[in-house]
Structures are given as C-alpha cells and as structure tokens.
Short mmCIF file of N, CA and C in Angstrom, two decimals:
data_model
loop_
_atom_site.label_atom_id
_atom_site.label_comp_id
_atom_site.label_asym_id
_atom_site.label_seq_id
_atom_site.Cartn_x
_atom_site.Cartn_y
_atom_site.Cartn_z
N MET L 13 -19.10 -31.51 -8.14
CA MET L 13 -19.37 -30.10 -8.24
C MET L 13 -19.62 -29.52 -6.71
N ALA L 14 -20.39 -30.46 -6.04
CA ALA L 14 -20.69 -30.06 -4.58
C ALA L 14 -19.43 -29.83 -3.61
N ALA L 15 -18.35 -30.69 -3.89
CA ALA L 15 -17.24 -30.64 -3.19
C ALA L 15 -16.50 -29.28 -3.47
N THR L 16 -16.31 -28.90 -4.72
CA THR L 16 -15.76 -27.59 -5.13
C THR L 16 -16.58 -26.39 -4.59
N PHE L 17 -17.75 -26.65 -4.61
CA PHE L 17 -18.60 -25.53 -4.01
C PHE L 17 -18.19 -25.18 -2.49
N LYS L 18 -18.21 -26.41 -1.73
CA LYS L 18 -17.83 -26.31 -0.23
C LYS L 18 -16.37 -25.96 -0.12
N PHE L 19 -15.50 -26.33 -1.01
CA PHE L 19 -14.19 -25.91 -0.88
C PHE L 19 -14.02 -24.40 -1.14
N ALA L 20 -14.83 -23.72 -2.23
CA ALA L 20 -14.76 -22.17 -2.23
C ALA L 20 -15.36 -21.56 -0.98
N GLU L 21 -16.50 -22.08 -0.42
CA GLU L 21 -17.22 -21.58 0.75
C GLU L 21 -16.11 -21.61 1.92
N LYS L 22 -15.43 -22.58 2.05
CA LYS L 22 -14.41 -22.64 3.14
C LYS L 22 -13.23 -21.72 2.94
N CYS L 23 -12.93 -21.48 1.73
CA CYS L 23 -11.93 -20.46 1.49
C CYS L 23 -12.48 -19.04 1.73
N LEU L 24 -13.83 -18.98 1.35
CA LEU L 24 -14.38 -17.57 1.80
C LEU L 24 -14.57 -17.45 3.22
N TYR L 25 -14.99 -18.30 3.94
CA TYR L 25 -15.15 -18.18 5.44
C TYR L 25 -13.70 -17.96 6.18
N ASP L 26 -12.68 -18.76 5.52
CA ASP L 26 -11.35 -18.51 6.15
C ASP L 26 -10.56 -17.33 5.76
N TYR L 27 -11.10 -16.67 4.71
CA TYR L 27 -10.25 -15.60 4.11
C TYR L 27 -9.73 -14.47 5.04
N PRO L 28 -10.55 -14.09 6.03
CA PRO L 28 -10.00 -13.00 6.94
C PRO L 28 -8.87 -13.66 7.80
N GLU L 29 -9.02 -14.89 8.26
CA GLU L 29 -7.92 -15.59 9.11
C GLU L 29 -6.83 -15.90 8.32
N ASN L 30 -6.96 -16.37 6.83
CA ASN L 30 -6.02 -16.69 6.04
C ASN L 30 -5.06 -15.35 5.85
N CYS L 31 -5.54 -14.38 5.82
CA CYS L 31 -4.93 -12.94 5.40
C CYS L 31 -3.82 -12.72 6.58
N LEU L 32 -4.30 -12.97 7.76
CA LEU L 32 -3.41 -12.77 8.91
C LEU L 32 -2.39 -13.83 9.15
N ARG L 33 -2.93 -15.20 8.83
CA ARG L 33 -2.04 -16.33 8.94
C ARG L 33 -0.91 -16.00 7.93
N LEU L 34 -1.16 -15.67 6.70
CA LEU L 34 -0.27 -15.42 5.44
C LEU L 34 0.94 -14.38 5.89
N ALA L 35 0.35 -13.38 6.61
CA ALA L 35 1.32 -12.38 7.06
C ALA L 35 2.16 -12.85 8.12
N ARG L 36 1.70 -13.70 9.07
CA ARG L 36 2.55 -14.23 10.11
C ARG L 36 3.50 -15.22 9.50
N LEU L 37 3.18 -16.13 8.57
CA LEU L 37 3.98 -16.95 7.71
C LEU L 37 5.00 -16.28 7.09
N ARG L 38 4.94 -15.25 6.48
CA ARG L 38 5.88 -14.37 5.82
C ARG L 38 6.90 -13.94 6.80
N GLU L 39 6.38 -13.42 7.95
CA GLU L 39 7.33 -12.86 9.01
C GLU L 39 8.17 -14.09 9.51
N LYS L 40 7.61 -15.13 9.72
CA LYS L 40 8.35 -16.32 10.23
C LYS L 40 9.41 -16.71 9.06
N LEU L 41 9.03 -16.78 7.87
CA LEU L 41 10.00 -17.16 6.75
C LEU L 41 11.15 -16.08 6.74
N ALA L 42 10.77 -14.83 6.71
CA ALA L 42 11.88 -13.86 6.83
C ALA L 42 12.78 -13.78 7.85
N GLY L 43 12.26 -14.38 9.04
CA GLY L 43 13.20 -14.65 10.16
C GLY L 43 14.06 -15.79 10.13
N LEU L 44 13.67 -16.92 9.39
CA LEU L 44 14.43 -17.97 9.00
C LEU L 44 15.43 -17.61 7.86
N TYR L 45 15.17 -16.78 6.89
CA TYR L 45 16.22 -16.47 5.76
C TYR L 45 17.21 -15.56 6.68
N ALA L 46 16.70 -14.82 7.59
CA ALA L 46 17.73 -13.93 8.19
C ALA L 46 18.65 -14.63 9.29
N SER L 47 18.11 -15.69 9.76
CA SER L 47 18.93 -16.42 10.74
C SER L 47 20.07 -17.28 10.01
N THR L 48 21.20 -17.38 10.89
CA THR L 48 22.17 -18.15 10.24
C THR L 48 22.55 -19.19 11.34
N THR L 49 22.92 -20.31 10.74
CA THR L 49 23.38 -21.34 11.69
C THR L 49 24.79 -21.74 11.42
N ALA L 50 25.55 -20.93 10.69
CA ALA L 50 26.92 -21.23 10.46
C ALA L 50 27.74 -21.22 11.78
N GLY L 51 28.52 -22.38 11.86
CA GLY L 51 29.31 -22.32 13.10
C GLY L 51 28.71 -23.04 14.23
N THR L 52 27.51 -23.34 14.11
CA THR L 52 26.76 -23.87 15.45
C THR L 52 26.69 -25.43 15.35
N GLN L 53 27.07 -25.92 14.22
CA GLN L 53 26.95 -27.30 14.06
C GLN L 53 28.07 -28.07 14.92
N GLY L 54 27.84 -28.97 15.76
CA GLY L 54 28.62 -29.70 16.57
C GLY L 54 29.62 -30.70 15.72
N TRP L 55 30.68 -31.19 16.31
CA TRP L 55 31.60 -32.04 15.71
C TRP L 55 30.80 -33.52 15.38
N GLU L 56 29.90 -33.94 16.24
CA GLU L 56 29.18 -35.09 16.01
C GLU L 56 28.39 -35.03 14.86
N ALA L 57 27.58 -33.94 14.80
CA ALA L 57 26.58 -33.72 13.58
C ALA L 57 27.34 -33.57 12.20
N ALA L 58 28.52 -33.05 12.25
CA ALA L 58 29.33 -32.84 11.14
C ALA L 58 30.11 -34.17 10.83
N HIS L 59 30.14 -35.28 11.53
CA HIS L 59 30.86 -36.35 11.33
C HIS L 59 29.69 -37.49 11.30
N GLY L 60 28.59 -37.23 11.06
CA GLY L 60 27.56 -38.34 10.95
C GLY L 60 27.07 -38.97 12.20
N GLY L 61 27.18 -38.37 13.46
CA GLY L 61 26.76 -38.87 14.73
C GLY L 61 26.17 -37.90 15.33
N GLY L 62 25.34 -38.21 16.41
CA GLY L 62 24.64 -37.39 17.21
C GLY L 62 23.62 -36.42 16.64
N PHE L 63 23.48 -35.20 16.65
CA PHE L 63 22.46 -34.17 16.52
C PHE L 63 22.22 -34.17 14.90
N ALA L 64 20.93 -33.61 14.62
CA ALA L 64 20.63 -33.50 13.22
C ALA L 64 21.41 -32.07 12.77
N ASP L 65 21.58 -32.02 11.42
CA ASP L 65 22.34 -30.82 10.77
C ASP L 65 21.24 -29.60 11.05
N PRO L 66 21.66 -28.63 11.74
CA PRO L 66 20.67 -27.48 12.04
C PRO L 66 20.51 -26.76 10.60
N VAL L 67 21.36 -26.89 9.70
CA VAL L 67 21.31 -26.05 8.33
C VAL L 67 20.16 -26.74 7.67
N ALA L 68 20.22 -28.05 7.55
CA ALA L 68 19.32 -28.80 6.80
C ALA L 68 17.82 -28.82 7.59
N VAL L 69 17.82 -28.81 8.78
CA VAL L 69 16.61 -28.56 9.41
C VAL L 69 15.88 -27.44 9.09
N ARG L 70 16.73 -26.12 9.13
CA ARG L 70 16.34 -24.77 8.70
C ARG L 70 15.90 -24.92 7.42
N GLU L 71 16.45 -25.38 6.28
CA GLU L 71 16.25 -25.45 5.04
C GLU L 71 14.81 -26.15 4.82
N LEU L 72 14.56 -27.24 5.52
CA LEU L 72 13.38 -28.00 5.40
C LEU L 72 12.16 -27.10 5.96
N LYS L 73 12.50 -26.30 7.06
CA LYS L 73 11.35 -25.42 7.54
C LYS L 73 11.03 -24.48 6.50
N ILE L 74 12.22 -23.91 5.89
CA ILE L 74 11.86 -22.91 4.86
C ILE L 74 11.10 -23.40 3.76
N LEU L 75 11.45 -24.56 3.27
CA LEU L 75 10.69 -25.25 1.97
C LEU L 75 9.12 -25.39 2.58
N SER L 76 8.97 -25.84 3.59
CA SER L 76 7.81 -26.11 4.05
C SER L 76 6.87 -24.85 4.26
N LEU L 77 7.53 -23.85 4.83
CA LEU L 77 6.89 -22.49 4.77
C LEU L 77 6.49 -22.01 3.51
N GLU L 78 7.47 -22.14 2.58
CA GLU L 78 7.27 -21.40 1.16
C GLU L 78 6.13 -22.29 0.55
N ASP L 79 5.92 -23.61 0.74
CA ASP L 79 4.86 -24.30 0.15
C ASP L 79 3.54 -23.83 0.79
N GLU L 80 3.46 -23.72 1.98
CA GLU L 80 2.20 -23.25 2.71
C GLU L 80 1.89 -21.86 2.25
N ILE L 81 3.02 -20.97 2.14
CA ILE L 81 2.76 -19.57 1.60
C ILE L 81 2.14 -19.57 0.46
N LYS L 82 2.69 -20.38 -0.46
CA LYS L 82 2.15 -20.35 -1.88
C LYS L 82 0.76 -20.78 -2.10
N LEU L 83 0.36 -21.73 -1.38
CA LEU L 83 -0.95 -22.23 -1.34
C LEU L 83 -2.00 -21.08 -0.74
N LEU L 84 -1.60 -20.49 0.41
CA LEU L 84 -2.53 -19.49 0.98
C LEU L 84 -2.37 -18.31 0.15
N THR L 85 -1.30 -18.01 -0.43
CA THR L 85 -1.34 -16.80 -1.37
C THR L 85 -2.21 -16.84 -2.47
N LYS L 86 -2.25 -18.21 -3.16
CA LYS L 86 -3.23 -18.31 -4.30
C LYS L 86 -4.72 -18.08 -3.64
N ARG L 87 -4.97 -18.59 -2.60
CA ARG L 87 -6.46 -18.65 -1.95
C ARG L 87 -6.70 -17.11 -1.74
N VAL L 88 -5.81 -16.39 -0.94
CA VAL L 88 -6.00 -15.04 -0.48
C VAL L 88 -6.10 -14.08 -1.79
N GLU L 89 -5.16 -14.08 -2.63
CA GLU L 89 -5.11 -13.21 -3.64
C GLU L 89 -6.16 -13.28 -4.65
N SER L 90 -6.62 -14.54 -4.88
CA SER L 90 -7.91 -14.81 -5.66
C SER L 90 -9.12 -14.10 -5.07
N ILE L 91 -9.22 -14.23 -3.75
CA ILE L 91 -10.47 -13.72 -3.29
C ILE L 91 -10.34 -12.18 -3.17
N ALA L 92 -9.01 -11.64 -3.04
CA ALA L 92 -8.90 -10.21 -2.87
C ALA L 92 -9.09 -9.68 -4.18
N ARG L 93 -8.64 -10.18 -5.40
CA ARG L 93 -8.88 -9.78 -6.72
C ARG L 93 -10.31 -9.82 -7.05
N LEU L 94 -11.16 -10.90 -6.71
CA LEU L 94 -12.46 -10.79 -6.82
C LEU L 94 -13.19 -9.62 -6.18
N LEU L 95 -12.88 -9.48 -4.96
CA LEU L 95 -13.54 -8.29 -4.15
C LEU L 95 -13.14 -6.94 -4.77
N HIS L 96 -11.99 -6.84 -5.10
CA HIS L 96 -11.57 -5.58 -5.87
C HIS L 96 -12.41 -5.37 -7.21
N ILE L 97 -12.50 -6.43 -7.84
CA ILE L 97 -13.35 -6.16 -9.08
C ILE L 97 -14.92 -5.88 -8.61
N LEU L 98 -15.37 -6.52 -7.70
CA LEU L 98 -16.70 -6.47 -7.40
C LEU L 98 -17.04 -5.09 -6.62
N ASP L 99 -16.07 -4.61 -6.08
CA ASP L 99 -16.05 -3.28 -5.40
C ASP L 99 -15.85 -1.93 -6.44
N ALA L 100 -15.41 -2.38 -7.57
CA ALA L 100 -15.19 -1.37 -8.57
C ALA L 100 -16.44 -0.39 -8.81
N PRO L 101 -16.25 0.89 -8.69
CA PRO L 101 -17.42 1.77 -8.84
C PRO L 101 -18.09 1.83 -10.36
N ALA L 102 -17.26 1.57 -11.25
CA ALA L 102 -17.91 1.52 -12.58
C ALA L 102 -18.22 0.04 -12.91
N LEU L 103 -18.51 -0.69 -12.24
CA LEU L 103 -19.01 -2.10 -12.68
C LEU L 103 -20.14 -2.06 -13.62
N GLU L 104 -19.98 -2.58 -14.64
CA GLU L 104 -20.81 -2.55 -15.73
C GLU L 104 -21.82 -3.74 -15.67
N ASP L 105 -21.49 -4.73 -15.14
CA ASP L 105 -22.41 -5.91 -15.03
C ASP L 105 -23.26 -5.80 -13.81
N SER L 106 -24.45 -5.37 -14.02
CA SER L 106 -25.33 -5.23 -12.93
C SER L 106 -25.81 -6.50 -12.27
N SER L 107 -25.51 -7.66 -12.93
CA SER L 107 -25.75 -8.99 -12.39
C SER L 107 -24.77 -9.31 -11.18
N LEU L 108 -23.82 -8.50 -11.00
CA LEU L 108 -22.93 -8.73 -9.98
C LEU L 108 -23.02 -7.81 -8.87
N ASP L 109 -24.08 -6.88 -8.88
CA ASP L 109 -24.38 -5.92 -7.80
C ASP L 109 -24.62 -6.67 -6.60
N GLY L 110 -24.05 -6.14 -5.63
CA GLY L 110 -24.40 -6.69 -4.21
C GLY L 110 -23.49 -8.09 -3.78
N LEU L 111 -22.78 -8.52 -4.79
CA LEU L 111 -22.03 -9.75 -4.46
C LEU L 111 -21.07 -9.61 -3.48
N ALA L 112 -20.30 -8.46 -3.48
CA ALA L 112 -19.20 -8.14 -2.54
C ALA L 112 -19.80 -7.81 -1.13
N LYS L 113 -20.97 -7.16 -1.07
CA LYS L 113 -21.61 -6.96 0.20
C LYS L 113 -22.09 -8.37 0.82
N LEU L 114 -22.63 -9.18 -0.20
CA LEU L 114 -23.08 -10.54 0.31
C LEU L 114 -21.93 -11.35 0.86
N ILE L 115 -20.75 -11.38 0.21
CA ILE L 115 -19.68 -12.13 0.57
C ILE L 115 -19.19 -11.56 1.83
N ARG L 116 -19.19 -10.37 2.11
CA ARG L 116 -18.73 -9.75 3.35
C ARG L 116 -19.70 -10.07 4.54
N LEU L 117 -20.95 -9.98 4.28
CA LEU L 117 -21.92 -10.31 5.47
C LEU L 117 -21.90 -11.81 5.71
N TRP L 118 -22.12 -12.57 4.67
CA TRP L 118 -22.31 -14.13 4.75
C TRP L 118 -21.23 -14.80 5.36
N TYR L 119 -19.92 -14.56 4.68
CA TYR L 119 -18.69 -15.21 4.86
C TYR L 119 -17.80 -14.57 5.94
N PHE L 120 -17.68 -13.34 6.03
CA PHE L 120 -16.75 -12.71 6.73
C PHE L 120 -17.44 -12.39 8.19
N ALA L 121 -18.59 -11.63 8.14
CA ALA L 121 -19.39 -11.37 9.34
C ALA L 121 -20.12 -12.39 9.89
N ARG L 122 -20.34 -13.42 9.18
CA ARG L 122 -21.29 -14.61 9.44
C ARG L 122 -22.66 -14.20 9.85
N THR L 123 -23.32 -13.11 9.15
CA THR L 123 -24.60 -12.81 9.57
C THR L 123 -25.68 -13.58 9.12
N ARG L 124 -26.84 -13.59 9.97
CA ARG L 124 -27.80 -14.53 9.57
C ARG L 124 -28.64 -14.10 8.27
N ARG L 125 -29.11 -15.06 7.65
CA ARG L 125 -29.63 -14.90 6.27
C ARG L 125 -30.67 -13.96 6.26
N GLU L 126 -31.70 -13.85 7.05
CA GLU L 126 -32.62 -12.85 7.02
C GLU L 126 -32.20 -11.37 7.29
N LYS L 127 -31.13 -11.31 8.18
CA LYS L 127 -30.38 -9.97 8.29
C LYS L 127 -30.00 -9.52 6.98
N ILE L 128 -29.17 -10.51 6.22
CA ILE L 128 -28.55 -10.13 4.90
C ILE L 128 -29.70 -9.56 3.94
N ALA L 129 -30.66 -10.31 3.81
CA ALA L 129 -31.81 -10.02 3.01
C ALA L 129 -32.46 -8.52 3.26
N GLU L 130 -32.51 -8.42 4.58
CA GLU L 130 -32.90 -7.09 5.09
C GLU L 130 -32.00 -5.96 4.69
N ALA L 131 -30.70 -6.23 5.12
CA ALA L 131 -29.66 -5.25 4.59
C ALA L 131 -29.60 -4.87 3.25
N MET L 132 -29.73 -5.95 2.22
CA MET L 132 -29.61 -5.77 1.00
C MET L 132 -31.00 -5.45 0.13
N GLY L 133 -32.08 -5.41 0.96
CA GLY L 133 -33.27 -5.17 0.30
C GLY L 133 -33.75 -6.13 -0.68
N VAL L 134 -33.45 -7.50 -0.50
CA VAL L 134 -34.05 -8.46 -1.27
C VAL L 134 -34.55 -9.83 -0.46
N SER L 135 -35.15 -10.53 -1.02
CA SER L 135 -35.78 -11.66 -0.35
C SER L 135 -34.66 -12.57 -0.03
N GLU L 136 -34.88 -13.53 0.93
CA GLU L 136 -34.02 -14.70 1.34
C GLU L 136 -33.69 -15.56 0.25
N ARG L 137 -34.61 -15.84 -0.80
CA ARG L 137 -34.37 -16.66 -1.87
C ARG L 137 -33.38 -16.07 -2.65
N ALA L 138 -33.46 -14.78 -2.94
CA ALA L 138 -32.50 -13.90 -3.72
C ALA L 138 -31.14 -13.93 -3.02
N VAL L 139 -31.04 -14.01 -1.82
CA VAL L 139 -29.82 -14.09 -0.96
C VAL L 139 -29.27 -15.37 -1.43
N TYR L 140 -29.89 -16.46 -1.25
CA TYR L 140 -29.29 -17.72 -1.73
C TYR L 140 -28.73 -17.87 -3.38
N ARG L 141 -29.54 -17.21 -4.01
CA ARG L 141 -29.17 -17.20 -5.65
C ARG L 141 -27.75 -16.34 -5.71
N LEU L 142 -27.76 -15.18 -4.91
CA LEU L 142 -26.63 -14.35 -4.92
C LEU L 142 -25.38 -15.23 -4.38
N ARG L 143 -25.65 -15.94 -3.33
CA ARG L 143 -24.68 -16.88 -2.67
C ARG L 143 -24.06 -17.66 -3.61
N LYS L 144 -24.93 -18.45 -4.39
CA LYS L 144 -24.39 -19.35 -5.50
C LYS L 144 -23.65 -18.79 -6.34
N LYS L 145 -24.06 -17.53 -6.91
CA LYS L 145 -23.29 -16.63 -7.93
C LYS L 145 -21.94 -16.37 -7.49
N ALA L 146 -22.00 -15.79 -6.03
CA ALA L 146 -20.59 -15.66 -5.38
C ALA L 146 -19.76 -16.58 -5.44
N VAL L 147 -20.12 -17.85 -4.96
CA VAL L 147 -19.17 -18.88 -4.80
C VAL L 147 -18.74 -19.44 -6.19
N ASP L 148 -19.68 -19.45 -7.26
CA ASP L 148 -19.28 -19.63 -8.71
C ASP L 148 -18.12 -18.81 -9.15
N LEU L 149 -18.42 -17.54 -8.76
CA LEU L 149 -17.39 -16.58 -9.23
C LEU L 149 -16.10 -16.82 -8.54
N THR L 150 -16.08 -17.21 -7.28
CA THR L 150 -14.91 -17.31 -6.53
C THR L 150 -14.10 -18.43 -6.94
N LEU L 151 -14.91 -19.54 -7.35
CA LEU L 151 -14.36 -20.72 -8.00
C LEU L 151 -13.45 -20.32 -9.35
N LYS L 152 -14.09 -19.52 -10.12
CA LYS L 152 -13.65 -19.06 -11.37
C LYS L 152 -12.23 -18.26 -11.07
N TYR L 153 -12.23 -17.33 -9.98
CA TYR L 153 -11.13 -16.46 -9.62
C TYR L 153 -10.07 -17.30 -9.16
N MET L 154 -10.36 -18.50 -8.56
CA MET L 154 -9.39 -19.35 -8.06
C MET L 154 -8.81 -20.49 -8.92
N GLY L 155 -9.48 -20.36 -10.23
CA GLY L 155 -8.89 -21.21 -11.35
C GLY L 155 -9.57 -22.72 -11.34
N TYR L 156 -10.68 -22.96 -10.64
CA TYR L 156 -11.32 -24.19 -10.47
C TYR L 156 -12.60 -24.32 -11.32
N ALA L 157 -12.99 -23.33 -12.05
CA ALA L 157 -14.17 -23.37 -12.88
C ALA L 157 -13.86 -23.08 -14.28
#
C-alpha cells in the first residue's frame, strides 16, 4: 500500500509538468503524422542494405509517442477529474472540503505544512489527515483503489 501511496503522490507532484509535457508530446505526434517520408528512401535501404527505412523509424516513433501519451493522459485526466469534482460549488460531501486547496498547496505549490495549516485554518495534524484522504481519493480516481 505504501508503494501506491508514493506513486499517487508522485503523480500529484508531477501533474503541472505532466500537463505541459502531454501538450508537447501531442504536438510532436501531430508533426510526425503530418510529415511524410515518401520518396526519401534511398536505393540501398529499399534493397536491404545501407540505411534504415525512414518510414519504419517514423512509425516506431509514432507508436512510442502514442504509448507515452496514453499513460500520461490517464494520469493527468484522472487528477483533472478529481480536481473538477472537488472544486464543484455544490459539493455535498463536507468531508471533502478543502481537499482541492490542499492538493494545490501541498503538491503543486509545494507550500510548507505549517503555512498550509495556517491558510486552511486547521492544525498541522489535520493537514496530514487531509493529505492522506487526498492521496487515497487520487488513487481511486486513477483506478488503483
């Protein structure tokens, strides 16, 4: 269980960067889809000698990018959905109050714990309890709980 907790925390810490990284990967993939290598293959490559097939290399890059995008998308969209739910103004579950704020302060802004407690008007112990709840909920939204 400790490993999944640390994994969820890493996903939360990496969320802002992963959002940017995902956008860059999608742009790169779009560029690969748009590029064409037709007619650039030399005679040696076409006949089994010399250089690698640029079409095959491009296809391998596309497959690799698609896999990476799929993995990052699952992580990013899970956390985005969780934050959207936690930010809902008509949140009926008062036990979830403050979780979005805690996630943003603790994981995205990397604020010191005593400052989080002060900003939220709770004790530091309450901050740690909220942190556990936030990570458990993150695991649930990511499909690991």
